[in-house]
Amino acid sequence: TADPATLIAAGHLVSDPGPAGRAAAAVGAIGIVSGTAAVLELGAFLGPFVDPFLAISYALVGVALILVLLVTASTLAVHAAESILDRRRVLAALVAAGTPVSVLRDSLRREAMLTSMPLSVGGVLLGTIVTLGVGAISGRPVTFQEGLALVIPVLFVCAQVIVTVGLTWVAIRIAIRAVGPHLVLATSPDNLRTE
């Protein structure tokens, strides 16, 4: 890549991928639950009668997913703060060599995105495909008219994917913004000294 922020982020991930992967693992689980919930919501809301119990249940699942995503944002923030603390001498040296702090902030964001976004997209798609597959195996064949009627549900599942990925992106932005002051402190010339 020609982008310095991506180069720094990718270099750090190559040298130590474990902590970033552990911090982002919950994003994949959220994606799987979100994809599964999208398919199950379709089954609940396609009929002529919508069961209020199911509607409330799925609304609660959605609220729980958003709350878990906020907790995941705090996990990503803790990982970013730990990464800053561990690499403060390297970060201070980069700033002393002329790298702007904004590039380092972008590198933290890219590092979180490189680990979280594929897990988010993959999790939603995996949850959707597995749930649809189980439904297809256990259900009856779909007629052509029913297939045409599935256009709106397919768009609904696509919207669920987009919303989940968008919320993951927002969680990453919140996490990196929360550790911004720590990044500025870590780039202080005092951190260049040997301990």
Short mmCIF file of C-alpha atoms in Angstrom, two decimals:
data_model
loop_
_atom_site.label_atom_id
_atom_site.label_comp_id
_atom_site.label_asym_id
_atom_site.label_seq_id
_atom_site.Cartn_x
_atom_site.Cartn_y
_atom_site.Cartn_z
CA THR A 1 0.00 0.00 0.00
CA ALA A 2 1.08 3.57 -0.55
CA ASP A 3 -0.94 4.85 2.41
CA PRO A 4 1.25 5.32 5.50
CA ALA A 5 -1.59 4.70 7.99
CA THR A 6 -2.50 1.39 6.36
CA LEU A 7 1.17 0.41 6.19
CA ILE A 8 1.66 1.07 9.92
CA ALA A 9 -1.56 -0.78 10.81
CA ALA A 10 -0.77 -3.78 8.62
CA GLY A 11 2.80 -3.92 9.92
CA HIS A 12 1.59 -4.02 13.50
CA LEU A 13 -0.98 -6.70 12.68
CA VAL A 14 1.66 -8.83 10.96
CA SER A 15 4.05 -8.52 13.90
CA ASP A 16 1.42 -9.20 16.61
CA PRO A 17 -2.02 -10.30 15.30
CA GLY A 18 -3.27 -12.03 18.47
CA PRO A 19 -4.52 -9.13 20.62
CA ALA A 20 -6.28 -7.40 17.72
CA GLY A 21 -7.95 -10.66 16.70
CA ARG A 22 -9.14 -11.34 20.23
CA ALA A 23 -10.51 -7.81 20.55
CA ALA A 24 -12.43 -8.16 17.28
CA ALA A 25 -13.70 -11.71 17.81
CA ALA A 26 -16.92 -10.49 19.42
CA VAL A 27 -17.73 -8.58 16.24
CA GLY A 28 -17.89 -11.88 14.33
CA ALA A 29 -20.23 -13.37 16.93
CA ILE A 30 -22.46 -10.30 16.71
CA GLY A 31 -22.52 -10.69 12.93
CA ILE A 32 -23.55 -14.36 13.14
CA VAL A 33 -26.40 -13.57 15.54
CA SER A 34 -27.48 -10.63 13.39
CA GLY A 35 -27.56 -12.70 10.20
CA THR A 36 -29.47 -15.51 11.92
CA ALA A 37 -31.94 -13.03 13.42
CA ALA A 38 -32.53 -11.44 10.01
CA VAL A 39 -33.60 -14.76 8.50
CA LEU A 40 -35.74 -15.70 11.50
CA GLU A 41 -37.40 -12.28 11.43
CA LEU A 42 -38.37 -12.92 7.82
CA GLY A 43 -40.12 -16.15 8.80
CA ALA A 44 -41.96 -14.37 11.60
CA PHE A 45 -43.07 -11.32 9.60
CA LEU A 46 -43.93 -12.87 6.22
CA GLY A 47 -47.18 -14.46 7.32
CA PRO A 48 -50.60 -12.77 7.30
CA PHE A 49 -50.53 -12.48 11.08
CA VAL A 50 -47.60 -11.08 13.02
CA ASP A 51 -47.26 -12.62 16.47
CA PRO A 52 -46.67 -9.78 18.98
CA PHE A 53 -44.53 -12.07 21.14
CA LEU A 54 -42.16 -12.72 18.23
CA ALA A 55 -42.09 -9.05 17.24
CA ILE A 56 -41.12 -8.01 20.77
CA SER A 57 -38.59 -10.84 21.01
CA TYR A 58 -36.83 -9.81 17.81
CA ALA A 59 -36.89 -6.15 18.86
CA LEU A 60 -35.19 -7.17 22.13
CA VAL A 61 -32.60 -9.17 20.18
CA GLY A 62 -31.89 -6.07 18.10
CA VAL A 63 -31.50 -3.90 21.20
CA ALA A 64 -29.24 -6.53 22.77
CA LEU A 65 -27.07 -6.61 19.63
CA ILE A 66 -26.66 -2.84 19.75
CA LEU A 67 -25.72 -2.98 23.45
CA VAL A 68 -23.22 -5.78 22.80
CA LEU A 69 -21.77 -3.74 19.96
CA LEU A 70 -21.24 -0.85 22.39
CA VAL A 71 -19.47 -3.23 24.77
CA THR A 72 -17.39 -4.40 21.81
CA ALA A 73 -16.50 -0.77 21.10
CA SER A 74 -15.14 -0.56 24.63
CA THR A 75 -13.17 -3.78 24.03
CA LEU A 76 -11.69 -2.27 20.87
CA ALA A 77 -10.87 0.90 22.81
CA VAL A 78 -9.12 -1.08 25.53
CA HIS A 79 -7.11 -2.95 22.88
CA ALA A 80 -6.17 0.35 21.19
CA ALA A 81 -5.11 1.84 24.53
CA GLU A 82 -3.03 -1.26 25.31
CA SER A 83 -1.45 -1.08 21.88
CA ILE A 84 -0.60 2.58 22.40
CA LEU A 85 0.91 1.85 25.80
CA ASP A 86 3.01 -1.04 24.46
CA ARG A 87 4.26 0.93 21.45
CA ARG A 88 4.67 4.39 22.96
CA ARG A 89 8.41 4.52 22.23
CA VAL A 90 7.84 3.51 18.59
CA LEU A 91 4.99 6.02 18.26
CA ALA A 92 7.10 8.80 19.79
CA ALA A 93 9.93 7.92 17.40
CA LEU A 94 7.57 8.06 14.42
CA VAL A 95 6.34 11.53 15.45
CA ALA A 96 9.92 12.69 16.09
CA ALA A 97 10.78 11.51 12.56
CA GLY A 98 7.97 13.63 11.11
CA THR A 99 4.90 11.39 11.08
CA PRO A 100 1.79 13.42 11.98
CA VAL A 101 -0.29 12.22 14.93
CA SER A 102 -3.30 12.14 12.58
CA VAL A 103 -1.59 9.40 10.54
CA LEU A 104 -1.05 7.37 13.72
CA ARG A 105 -4.70 7.88 14.68
CA ASP A 106 -5.71 6.69 11.21
CA SER A 107 -3.43 3.67 11.61
CA LEU A 108 -5.23 2.69 14.84
CA ARG A 109 -8.57 3.02 13.05
CA ARG A 110 -7.35 0.98 10.07
CA GLU A 111 -5.97 -1.71 12.36
CA ALA A 112 -9.38 -2.05 14.01
CA MET A 113 -11.10 -2.04 10.63
CA LEU A 114 -8.74 -4.64 9.14
CA THR A 115 -9.62 -7.03 11.96
CA SER A 116 -13.28 -6.16 12.64
CA MET A 117 -14.91 -5.48 9.28
CA PRO A 118 -14.16 -8.86 7.64
CA LEU A 119 -15.46 -10.57 10.79
CA SER A 120 -18.60 -8.43 10.74
CA VAL A 121 -19.41 -9.07 7.07
CA GLY A 122 -18.41 -12.72 7.25
CA GLY A 123 -20.39 -13.29 10.44
CA VAL A 124 -23.60 -11.80 9.04
CA LEU A 125 -23.27 -13.74 5.80
CA LEU A 126 -22.43 -16.97 7.63
CA GLY A 127 -25.41 -16.60 9.97
CA THR A 128 -27.71 -15.81 7.05
CA ILE A 129 -26.50 -18.62 4.79
CA VAL A 130 -26.51 -21.30 7.49
CA THR A 131 -29.98 -20.33 8.70
CA LEU A 132 -31.34 -20.22 5.13
CA GLY A 133 -29.68 -23.58 4.43
CA VAL A 134 -31.23 -25.19 7.49
CA GLY A 135 -34.60 -23.73 6.52
CA ALA A 136 -34.28 -24.99 2.94
CA ILE A 137 -33.35 -28.49 4.08
CA SER A 138 -36.23 -28.72 6.55
CA GLY A 139 -38.87 -26.90 4.45
CA ARG A 140 -40.84 -27.56 1.31
CA PRO A 141 -39.71 -26.37 -2.15
CA VAL A 142 -40.49 -22.76 -3.02
CA THR A 143 -42.81 -22.09 -5.99
CA PHE A 144 -42.07 -19.41 -8.60
CA GLN A 145 -44.68 -17.01 -7.18
CA GLU A 146 -43.25 -17.45 -3.69
CA GLY A 147 -39.78 -16.87 -5.13
CA LEU A 148 -40.92 -13.53 -6.58
CA ALA A 149 -42.43 -12.64 -3.22
CA LEU A 150 -39.00 -13.19 -1.62
CA VAL A 151 -37.50 -10.06 -3.22
CA ILE A 152 -38.51 -7.85 -0.30
CA PRO A 153 -37.20 -10.32 2.32
CA VAL A 154 -33.89 -10.57 0.48
CA LEU A 155 -33.66 -6.77 0.53
CA PHE A 156 -34.45 -6.91 4.25
CA VAL A 157 -31.56 -9.32 4.86
CA CYS A 158 -29.27 -7.07 2.79
CA ALA A 159 -30.38 -4.10 4.90
CA GLN A 160 -29.56 -6.10 8.05
CA VAL A 161 -26.06 -6.75 6.69
CA ILE A 162 -25.57 -3.06 5.91
CA VAL A 163 -26.86 -1.97 9.33
CA THR A 164 -24.62 -4.44 11.17
CA VAL A 165 -21.54 -3.41 9.21
CA GLY A 166 -22.44 0.26 9.66
CA LEU A 167 -22.82 -0.15 13.41
CA THR A 168 -19.47 -1.96 13.53
CA TRP A 169 -17.90 0.99 11.71
CA VAL A 170 -19.46 3.40 14.22
CA ALA A 171 -18.19 1.27 17.14
CA ILE A 172 -14.66 1.44 15.72
CA ARG A 173 -14.87 5.21 15.31
CA ILE A 174 -16.09 5.60 18.90
CA ALA A 175 -13.31 3.37 20.21
CA ILE A 176 -10.52 5.20 18.40
CA ARG A 177 -11.91 8.61 19.33
CA ALA A 178 -11.95 7.53 22.98
CA VAL A 179 -8.22 6.73 22.97
CA GLY A 180 -7.17 9.82 21.01
CA PRO A 181 -5.86 11.71 24.06
CA HIS A 182 -3.76 8.69 25.08
CA LEU A 183 -2.21 8.64 21.62
CA VAL A 184 -1.16 12.27 21.94
CA LEU A 185 0.43 11.54 25.34
CA ALA A 186 2.21 8.48 23.96
CA THR A 187 3.87 10.52 21.22
CA SER A 188 5.55 12.82 23.71
CA PRO A 189 9.34 13.12 23.31
CA ASP A 190 9.67 11.92 26.93
CA ASN A 191 8.80 8.42 25.68
CA LEU A 192 11.97 8.36 23.55
CA ARG A 193 14.12 7.91 26.64
CA THR A 194 15.30 4.47 27.60
CA GLU A 195 13.94 3.13 30.85
#
